[in-house]
Amino acid sequence: MVVDDHPIWRDGVARDLTDEGFEVVATADGVGSAGRRAGAVTPDVVLMDMQLPDGTGADATTAVLEVSPSTRVLVLSASDERDDVLEAVKAGASGYLVKSSSKAELVDAVRATAEGKAVFTPGLAGLILGEYRRMSAEPDPGHLRPSLTDRETEVLRHVAKGLSAKQIATRLALSHRTVENHVQATLRKLQLGNRVELTRYAIEHGLDG
């Protein structure tokens, strides 16, 4: 799915991706429409602009991931400002490309994002790494989970206690699938590979109490 408020740009990107064999299942021009359409089509990858008429790309990323937790968001923005990049990543974006990237770079980035890889325009990856290192030195655990919802944090606490998804579902009166969706969304947001790493993370940050 392609989210951008400029029709010519949006349609051009969608056409380029279609020419490369991707299926563009929807387009959207703002935060509201991005959330609605992602909920209807559950796209594998969303290409997200940062400047939208009714909010930011970070707002739209949050809206998309709330209704489709398995979706991976790749920001494609004219801005390479530090705050924009960090805001997008904290909202759950998997990667960040600037619009000056070539068509080949965009196509490669979409493929890599679909495979679960984090893709950043050169120079931005170091910025993200530096920010995560800074956050890991923060004593306040609230700063370490800037993008987790209350429900995701609640599920994470139960994971830290060694409960299975089925046990967590029973305890929180949720479906097994909903719990798994929250776990997968949390893994993605925290850049972790599996439940073992997630459990270690939770214990290190005092969430097993």
GROMACS .gro file of N, CA, C and O in nm, residues 23-129:
model
  428
   23GLU      N    1   0.216  -0.630  -0.606
   23GLU     CA    2   0.073  -0.603  -0.613
   23GLU      C    3   0.042  -0.487  -0.519
   23GLU      O    4   0.056  -0.500  -0.397
   24VAL      N    5   0.002  -0.373  -0.575
   24VAL     CA    6  -0.036  -0.259  -0.493
   24VAL      C    7  -0.184  -0.274  -0.461
   24VAL      O    8  -0.270  -0.255  -0.547
   25VAL      N    9  -0.214  -0.310  -0.335
   25VAL     CA   10  -0.351  -0.345  -0.298
   25VAL      C   11  -0.436  -0.223  -0.261
   25VAL      O   12  -0.559  -0.231  -0.259
   26ALA      N   13  -0.370  -0.109  -0.232
   26ALA     CA   14  -0.445   0.012  -0.197
   26ALA      C   15  -0.351   0.131  -0.197
   26ALA      O   16  -0.228   0.116  -0.190
   27THR      N   17  -0.410   0.251  -0.207
   27THR     CA   18  -0.335   0.375  -0.184
   27THR      C   19  -0.417   0.458  -0.085
   27THR      O   20  -0.536   0.437  -0.067
   28ALA      N   21  -0.350   0.553  -0.019
   28ALA     CA   22  -0.418   0.640   0.077
   28ALA      C   23  -0.350   0.776   0.075
   28ALA      O   24  -0.233   0.787   0.038
   29ASP      N   25  -0.424   0.880   0.118
   29ASP     CA   26  -0.368   1.015   0.113
   29ASP      C   27  -0.360   1.082   0.248
   29ASP      O   28  -0.336   1.203   0.258
   30GLY      N   29  -0.380   1.006   0.357
   30GLY     CA   30  -0.374   1.067   0.489
   30GLY      C   31  -0.376   0.963   0.600
   30GLY      O   32  -0.381   0.843   0.574
   31VAL      N   33  -0.373   1.012   0.723
   31VAL     CA   34  -0.370   0.923   0.839
   31VAL      C   35  -0.498   0.840   0.848
   31VAL      O   36  -0.495   0.718   0.863
   32GLY      N   37  -0.612   0.907   0.836
   32GLY     CA   38  -0.740   0.839   0.848
   32GLY      C   39  -0.760   0.732   0.743
   32GLY      O   40  -0.797   0.617   0.775
   33SER      N   41  -0.736   0.768   0.617
   33SER     CA   42  -0.756   0.671   0.509
   33SER      C   43  -0.654   0.558   0.516
   33SER      O   44  -0.685   0.443   0.482
   34ALA      N   45  -0.533   0.587   0.563
   34ALA     CA   46  -0.430   0.482   0.576
   34ALA      C   47  -0.476   0.375   0.675
   34ALA      O   48  -0.465   0.255   0.649
   35GLY      N   49  -0.529   0.419   0.790
   35GLY     CA   50  -0.577   0.324   0.890
   35GLY      C   51  -0.693   0.241   0.840
   35GLY      O   52  -0.696   0.119   0.856
   36ARG      N   53  -0.789   0.307   0.777
   36ARG     CA   54  -0.908   0.237   0.727
   36ARG      C   55  -0.870   0.133   0.622
   36ARG      O   56  -0.916   0.018   0.625
   37ARG      N   57  -0.789   0.173   0.527
   37ARG     CA   58  -0.757   0.082   0.416
   37ARG      C   59  -0.664  -0.031   0.458
   37ARG      O   60  -0.676  -0.143   0.410
   38ALA      N   61  -0.572  -0.002   0.550
   38ALA     CA   62  -0.484  -0.109   0.600
   38ALA      C   63  -0.567  -0.214   0.673
   38ALA      O   64  -0.540  -0.334   0.662
   39GLY      N   65  -0.669  -0.170   0.746
   39GLY     CA   66  -0.756  -0.264   0.815
   39GLY      C   67  -0.833  -0.352   0.720
   39GLY      O   68  -0.862  -0.469   0.749
   40ALA      N   69  -0.864  -0.297   0.601
   40ALA     CA   70  -0.943  -0.373   0.503
   40ALA      C   71  -0.857  -0.469   0.422
   40ALA      O   72  -0.901  -0.580   0.389
   41VAL      N   73  -0.734  -0.430   0.390
   41VAL     CA   74  -0.653  -0.512   0.296
   41VAL      C   75  -0.532  -0.579   0.361
   41VAL      O   76  -0.466  -0.662   0.298
   42THR      N   77  -0.498  -0.543   0.486
   42THR     CA   78  -0.381  -0.597   0.558
   42THR      C   79  -0.259  -0.614   0.467
   42THR      O   80  -0.217  -0.725   0.437
   43PRO      N   81  -0.202  -0.504   0.420
   43PRO     CA   82  -0.087  -0.512   0.327
   43PRO      C   83   0.037  -0.568   0.395
   43PRO      O   84   0.055  -0.554   0.517
   44ASP      N   85   0.123  -0.634   0.316
   44ASP     CA   86   0.251  -0.683   0.370
   44ASP      C   87   0.344  -0.567   0.400
   44ASP      O   88   0.414  -0.567   0.502
   45VAL      N   89   0.346  -0.469   0.309
   45VAL     CA   90   0.434  -0.353   0.324
   45VAL      C   91   0.355  -0.226   0.294
   45VAL      O   92   0.275  -0.224   0.201
   46VAL      N   93   0.378  -0.122   0.374
   46VAL     CA   94   0.321   0.010   0.345
   46VAL      C   95   0.436   0.107   0.321
   46VAL      O   96   0.528   0.116   0.402
   47LEU      N   97   0.430   0.177   0.208
   47LEU     CA   98   0.524   0.286   0.180
   47LEU      C   99   0.460   0.412   0.236
   47LEU      O  100   0.350   0.449   0.194
   48MET      N  101   0.526   0.479   0.329
   48MET     CA  102   0.463   0.585   0.407
   48MET      C  103   0.534   0.719   0.391
   48MET      O  104   0.654   0.729   0.417
   49ASP      N  105   0.459   0.822   0.349
   49ASP     CA  106   0.514   0.958   0.349
   49ASP      C  107   0.508   1.014   0.491
   49ASP      O  108   0.425   0.972   0.571
   50MET      N  109   0.595   1.108   0.525
   50MET     CA  110   0.596   1.165   0.660
   50MET      C  111   0.507   1.288   0.674
   50MET      O  112   0.460   1.320   0.782
   51GLN      N  113   0.483   1.360   0.563
   51GLN     CA  114   0.402   1.483   0.570
   51GLN      C  115   0.264   1.456   0.509
   51GLN      O  116   0.251   1.444   0.388
   52LEU      N  117   0.163   1.446   0.594
   52LEU     CA  118   0.027   1.418   0.548
   52LEU      C  119  -0.065   1.531   0.595
   52LEU      O  120  -0.037   1.597   0.694
   53PRO      N  121  -0.177   1.552   0.524
   53PRO     CA  122  -0.262   1.667   0.557
   53PRO      C  123  -0.329   1.659   0.695
   53PRO      O  124  -0.359   1.762   0.755
   54ASP      N  125  -0.351   1.539   0.746
   54ASP     CA  126  -0.422   1.526   0.873
   54ASP      C  127  -0.334   1.468   0.984
   54ASP      O  128  -0.383   1.414   1.083
   55GLY      N  129  -0.202   1.481   0.969
   55GLY     CA  130  -0.110   1.431   1.071
   55GLY      C  131   0.024   1.396   1.011
   55GLY      O  132   0.055   1.435   0.898
   56THR      N  133   0.105   1.321   1.086
   56THR     CA  134   0.238   1.283   1.038
   56THR      C  135   0.239   1.138   0.992
   56THR      O  136   0.147   1.061   1.020
   57GLY      N  137   0.348   1.102   0.925
   57GLY     CA  138   0.366   0.963   0.886
   57GLY      C  139   0.376   0.871   1.007
   57GLY      O  140   0.337   0.755   1.002
   58ALA      N  141   0.428   0.925   1.118
   58ALA     CA  142   0.434   0.846   1.242
   58ALA      C  143   0.293   0.817   1.293
   58ALA      O  144   0.263   0.706   1.337
   59ASP      N  145   0.204   0.919   1.286
   59ASP     CA  146   0.064   0.898   1.326
   59ASP      C  147   0.001   0.790   1.239
   59ASP      O  148  -0.070   0.701   1.288
   60ALA      N  149   0.027   0.798   1.109
   60ALA     CA  150  -0.031   0.701   1.015
   60ALA      C  151   0.028   0.562   1.037
   60ALA      O  152  -0.043   0.461   1.025
   61THR      N  153   0.156   0.556   1.070
   61THR     CA  154   0.220   0.427   1.099
   61THR      C  155   0.152   0.361   1.219
   61THR      O  156   0.120   0.242   1.217
   62THR      N  157   0.129   0.439   1.324
   62THR     CA  158   0.059   0.389   1.442
   62THR      C  159  -0.080   0.338   1.406
   62THR      O  160  -0.122   0.230   1.449
   63ALA      N  161  -0.152   0.417   1.324
   63ALA     CA  162  -0.288   0.380   1.283
   63ALA      C  163  -0.288   0.249   1.204
   63ALA      O  164  -0.373   0.162   1.224
   64VAL      N  165  -0.191   0.234   1.114
   64VAL     CA  166  -0.182   0.113   1.031
   64VAL      C  167  -0.152  -0.009   1.118
   64VAL      O  168  -0.216  -0.114   1.104
   65LEU      N  169  -0.054   0.004   1.207
   65LEU     CA  170  -0.010  -0.112   1.287
   65LEU      C  171  -0.113  -0.152   1.392
   65LEU      O  172  -0.117  -0.267   1.435
   66GLU      N  173  -0.200  -0.058   1.430
   66GLU     CA  174  -0.306  -0.093   1.524
   66GLU      C  175  -0.407  -0.189   1.461
   66GLU      O  176  -0.459  -0.278   1.527
   67VAL      N  177  -0.435  -0.168   1.332
   67VAL     CA  178  -0.536  -0.252   1.265
   67VAL      C  179  -0.474  -0.368   1.189
   67VAL      O  180  -0.541  -0.464   1.154
   68SER      N  181  -0.343  -0.360   1.162
   68SER     CA  182  -0.275  -0.465   1.088
   68SER      C  183  -0.134  -0.484   1.144
   68SER      O  184  -0.035  -0.440   1.084
   69PRO      N  185  -0.121  -0.550   1.260
   69PRO     CA  186   0.008  -0.559   1.331
   69PRO      C  187   0.118  -0.629   1.252
   69PRO      O  188   0.236  -0.606   1.277
   70SER      N  189   0.082  -0.714   1.155
   70SER     CA  190   0.184  -0.788   1.080
   70SER      C  191   0.242  -0.706   0.965
   70SER      O  192   0.340  -0.746   0.903
   71THR      N  193   0.182  -0.592   0.935
   71THR     CA  194   0.230  -0.506   0.827
   71THR      C  195   0.366  -0.444   0.862
   71THR      O  196   0.391  -0.411   0.978
   72ARG      N  197   0.452  -0.431   0.763
   72ARG     CA  198   0.580  -0.363   0.783
   72ARG      C  199   0.574  -0.228   0.711
   72ARG      O  200   0.532  -0.222   0.596
   73VAL      N  201   0.615  -0.124   0.781
   73VAL     CA  202   0.606   0.012   0.727
   73VAL      C  203   0.745   0.061   0.686
   73VAL      O  204   0.838   0.061   0.767
   74LEU      N  205   0.757   0.103   0.561
   74LEU     CA  206   0.880   0.163   0.509
   74LEU      C  207   0.850   0.308   0.476
   74LEU      O  208   0.767   0.337   0.389
   75VAL      N  209   0.913   0.400   0.547
   75VAL     CA  210   0.891   0.542   0.522
   75VAL      C  211   0.966   0.585   0.396
   75VAL      O  212   1.082   0.547   0.377
   76LEU      N  213   0.897   0.660   0.312
   76LEU     CA  214   0.960   0.719   0.193
   76LEU      C  215   0.930   0.868   0.199
   76LEU      O  216   0.819   0.912   0.170
   77SER      N  217   1.029   0.946   0.243
   77SER     CA  218   1.004   1.087   0.275
   77SER      C  219   1.107   1.179   0.212
   77SER      O  220   1.221   1.139   0.187
   78ALA      N  221   1.066   1.303   0.190
   78ALA     CA  222   1.161   1.405   0.141
   78ALA      C  223   1.253   1.450   0.254
   78ALA      O  224   1.359   1.506   0.231
   79SER      N  225   1.212   1.426   0.378
   79SER     CA  226   1.288   1.474   0.494
   79SER      C  227   1.384   1.369   0.547
   79SER      O  228   1.349   1.252   0.561
   80ASP      N  229   1.507   1.413   0.577
   80ASP     CA  230   1.601   1.324   0.647
   80ASP      C  231   1.637   1.384   0.782
   80ASP      O  232   1.742   1.358   0.838
   81GLU      N  233   1.544   1.467   0.835
   81GLU     CA  234   1.566   1.529   0.965
   81GLU      C  235   1.566   1.423   1.075
   81GLU      O  236   1.483   1.331   1.074
   82ARG      N  237   1.656   1.438   1.170
   82ARG     CA  238   1.671   1.341   1.278
   82ARG      C  239   1.539   1.312   1.349
   82ARG      O  240   1.503   1.197   1.372
   83ASP      N  241   1.465   1.418   1.384
   83ASP     CA  242   1.341   1.400   1.460
   83ASP      C  243   1.237   1.321   1.381
   83ASP      O  244   1.164   1.239   1.437
   84ASP      N  245   1.230   1.347   1.251
   84ASP     CA  246   1.135   1.273   1.167
   84ASP      C  247   1.169   1.125   1.163
   84ASP      O  248   1.082   1.038   1.173
   85VAL      N  249   1.298   1.096   1.147
   85VAL     CA  250   1.343   0.956   1.138
   85VAL      C  251   1.313   0.883   1.269
   85VAL      O  252   1.256   0.773   1.269
   86LEU      N  253   1.349   0.945   1.382
   86LEU     CA  254   1.328   0.880   1.512
   86LEU      C  255   1.180   0.864   1.544
   86LEU      O  256   1.138   0.763   1.598
   87GLU      N  257   1.102   0.965   1.507
   87GLU     CA  258   0.958   0.958   1.531
   87GLU      C  259   0.896   0.841   1.455
   87GLU      O  260   0.813   0.767   1.508
   88ALA      N  261   0.940   0.822   1.330
   88ALA     CA  262   0.888   0.713   1.248
   88ALA      C  263   0.925   0.577   1.307
   88ALA      O  264   0.841   0.486   1.317
   89VAL      N  265   1.051   0.563   1.347
   89VAL     CA  266   1.097   0.434   1.401
   89VAL      C  267   1.028   0.404   1.534
   89VAL      O  268   0.987   0.290   1.560
   90LYS      N  269   1.012   0.506   1.618
   90LYS     CA  270   0.945   0.484   1.747
   90LYS      C  271   0.799   0.446   1.728
   90LYS      O  272   0.740   0.379   1.813
   91ALA      N  273   0.739   0.489   1.617
   91ALA     CA  274   0.600   0.453   1.588
   91ALA      C  275   0.589   0.310   1.534
   91ALA      O  276   0.480   0.255   1.524
   92GLY      N  277   0.705   0.251   1.498
   92GLY     CA  278   0.704   0.113   1.451
   92GLY      C  279   0.749   0.091   1.308
   92GLY      O  280   0.741  -0.021   1.257
   93ALA      N  281   0.797   0.198   1.241
   93ALA     CA  282   0.844   0.181   1.103
   93ALA      C  283   0.966   0.090   1.098
   93ALA      O  284   1.052   0.095   1.186
   94SER      N  285   0.973   0.006   0.995
   94SER     CA  286   1.084  -0.088   0.980
   94SER      C  287   1.204  -0.026   0.911
   94SER      O  288   1.315  -0.076   0.920
   95GLY      N  289   1.180   0.083   0.836
   95GLY     CA  290   1.290   0.144   0.763
   95GLY      C  291   1.255   0.284   0.718
   95GLY      O  292   1.141   0.330   0.735
   96TYR      N  293   1.353   0.353   0.659
   96TYR     CA  294   1.335   0.493   0.622
   96TYR      C  295   1.421   0.524   0.501
   96TYR      O  296   1.544   0.516   0.507
   97LEU      N  297   1.357   0.561   0.391
   97LEU     CA  298   1.426   0.602   0.269
   97LEU      C  299   1.392   0.746   0.237
   97LEU      O  300   1.279   0.790   0.263
   98VAL      N  301   1.487   0.820   0.181
   98VAL     CA  302   1.455   0.954   0.134
   98VAL      C  303   1.411   0.946  -0.012
   98VAL      O  304   1.449   0.854  -0.086
   99LYS      N  305   1.329   1.045  -0.053
   99LYS     CA  306   1.268   1.040  -0.186
   99LYS      C  307   1.368   1.061  -0.299
   99LYS      O  308   1.335   1.040  -0.416
  100SER      N  309   1.490   1.099  -0.264
  100SER     CA  310   1.593   1.113  -0.368
  100SER      C  311   1.652   0.977  -0.407
  100SER      O  312   1.735   0.968  -0.497
  101SER      N  313   1.608   0.872  -0.341
  101SER     CA  314   1.655   0.737  -0.375
  101SER      C  315   1.613   0.700  -0.516
  101SER      O  316   1.511   0.748  -0.567
  102SER      N  317   1.691   0.613  -0.581
  102SER     CA  318   1.657   0.571  -0.717
  102SER      C  319   1.545   0.467  -0.714
  102SER      O  320   1.514   0.410  -0.609
  103LYS      N  321   1.488   0.442  -0.832
  103LYS     CA  322   1.382   0.341  -0.843
  103LYS      C  323   1.437   0.204  -0.801
  103LYS      O  324   1.369   0.129  -0.729
  104ALA      N  325   1.559   0.174  -0.841
  104ALA     CA  326   1.620   0.044  -0.805
  104ALA      C  327   1.636   0.032  -0.655
  104ALA      O  328   1.611  -0.074  -0.596
  105GLU      N  329   1.678   0.142  -0.589
  105GLU     CA  330   1.694   0.141  -0.443
  105GLU      C  331   1.559   0.120  -0.374
  105GLU      O  332   1.549   0.046  -0.275
  106LEU      N  333   1.455   0.185  -0.428
  106LEU     CA  334   1.322   0.171  -0.371
  106LEU      C  335   1.272   0.026  -0.384
  106LEU      O  336   1.222  -0.032  -0.286
  107VAL      N  337   1.288  -0.031  -0.502
  107VAL     CA  338   1.243  -0.168  -0.525
  107VAL      C  339   1.316  -0.265  -0.432
  107VAL      O  340   1.255  -0.352  -0.369
  108ASP      N  341   1.447  -0.249  -0.422
  108ASP     CA  342   1.527  -0.335  -0.332
  108ASP      C  343   1.482  -0.318  -0.187
  108ASP      O  344   1.475  -0.415  -0.111
  109ALA      N  345   1.452  -0.194  -0.149
  109ALA     CA  346   1.412  -0.166  -0.011
  109ALA      C  347   1.277  -0.229   0.021
  109ALA      O  348   1.257  -0.283   0.131
  110VAL      N  349   1.184  -0.224  -0.073
  110VAL     CA  350   1.052  -0.284  -0.051
  110VAL      C  351   1.066  -0.436  -0.036
  110VAL      O  352   1.006  -0.497   0.053
  111ARG      N  353   1.148  -0.496  -0.121
  111ARG     CA  354   1.171  -0.642  -0.111
  111ARG      C  355   1.233  -0.678   0.024
  111ARG      O  356   1.191  -0.773   0.090
  112ALA      N  357   1.333  -0.602   0.065
  112ALA     CA  358   1.401  -0.629   0.191
  112ALA      C  359   1.306  -0.610   0.309
  112ALA      O  360   1.307  -0.689   0.405
  113THR      N  361   1.224  -0.506   0.303
  113THR     CA  362   1.127  -0.481   0.410
  113THR      C  363   1.028  -0.597   0.420
  113THR      O  364   0.994  -0.642   0.530
  114ALA      N  365   0.983  -0.646   0.306
  114ALA     CA  366   0.889  -0.759   0.304
  114ALA      C  367   0.952  -0.883   0.367
  114ALA      O  368   0.882  -0.966   0.426
  115GLU      N  369   1.083  -0.895   0.357
  115GLU     CA  370   1.155  -1.010   0.414
  115GLU      C  371   1.188  -0.990   0.563
  115GLU      O  372   1.249  -1.075   0.626
  116GLY      N  373   1.147  -0.875   0.618
  116GLY     CA  374   1.169  -0.851   0.760
  116GLY      C  375   1.297  -0.778   0.794
  116GLY      O  376   1.336  -0.770   0.911
  117LYS      N  377   1.364  -0.724   0.692
  117LYS     CA  378   1.489  -0.652   0.718
  117LYS      C  379   1.463  -0.504   0.743
  117LYS      O  380   1.365  -0.448   0.695
  118ALA      N  381   1.552  -0.442   0.820
  118ALA     CA  382   1.544  -0.298   0.844
  118ALA      C  383   1.627  -0.226   0.737
  118ALA      O  384   1.744  -0.257   0.719
  119VAL      N  385   1.563  -0.134   0.666
  119VAL     CA  386   1.630  -0.067   0.553
  119VAL      C  387   1.633   0.083   0.579
  119VAL      O  388   1.530   0.145   0.605
  120PHE      N  389   1.754   0.141   0.574
  120PHE     CA  390   1.767   0.285   0.594
  120PHE      C  391   1.857   0.345   0.488
  120PHE      O  392   1.955   0.284   0.446
  121THR      N  393   1.823   0.467   0.445
  121THR     CA  394   1.911   0.544   0.359
  121THR      C  395   2.047   0.556   0.430
  121THR      O  396   2.051   0.579   0.551
  122PRO      N  397   2.159   0.539   0.356
  122PRO     CA  398   2.291   0.548   0.419
  122PRO      C  399   2.304   0.673   0.505
  122PRO      O  400   2.265   0.781   0.465
  123GLY      N  401   2.359   0.655   0.624
  123GLY     CA  402   2.374   0.767   0.717
  123GLY      C  403   2.267   0.768   0.825
  123GLY      O  404   2.292   0.808   0.938
  124LEU      N  405   2.147   0.719   0.790
  124LEU     CA  406   2.038   0.719   0.889
  124LEU      C  407   2.048   0.600   0.983
  124LEU      O  408   2.005   0.607   1.097
  125ALA      N  409   2.105   0.490   0.936
  125ALA     CA  410   2.117   0.370   1.021
  125ALA      C  411   2.202   0.401   1.145
  125ALA      O  412   2.169   0.360   1.256
  126GLY      N  413   2.310   0.476   1.125
  126GLY     CA  414   2.397   0.513   1.237
  126GLY      C  415   2.324   0.602   1.336
  126GLY      O  416   2.343   0.590   1.458
  127LEU      N  417   2.240   0.688   1.285
  127LEU     CA  418   2.162   0.777   1.371
  127LEU      C  419   2.069   0.695   1.460
  127LEU      O  420   2.058   0.719   1.581
  128ILE      N  421   2.002   0.596   1.401
  128ILE     CA  422   1.909   0.510   1.476
  128ILE      C  423   1.984   0.430   1.581
  128ILE      O  424   1.942   0.421   1.697
  129LEU      N  425   2.097   0.372   1.541
  129LEU     CA  426   2.176   0.291   1.634
  129LEU      C  427   2.221   0.376   1.753
  129LEU      O  428   2.215   0.334   1.869
   0.00000   0.00000   0.00000
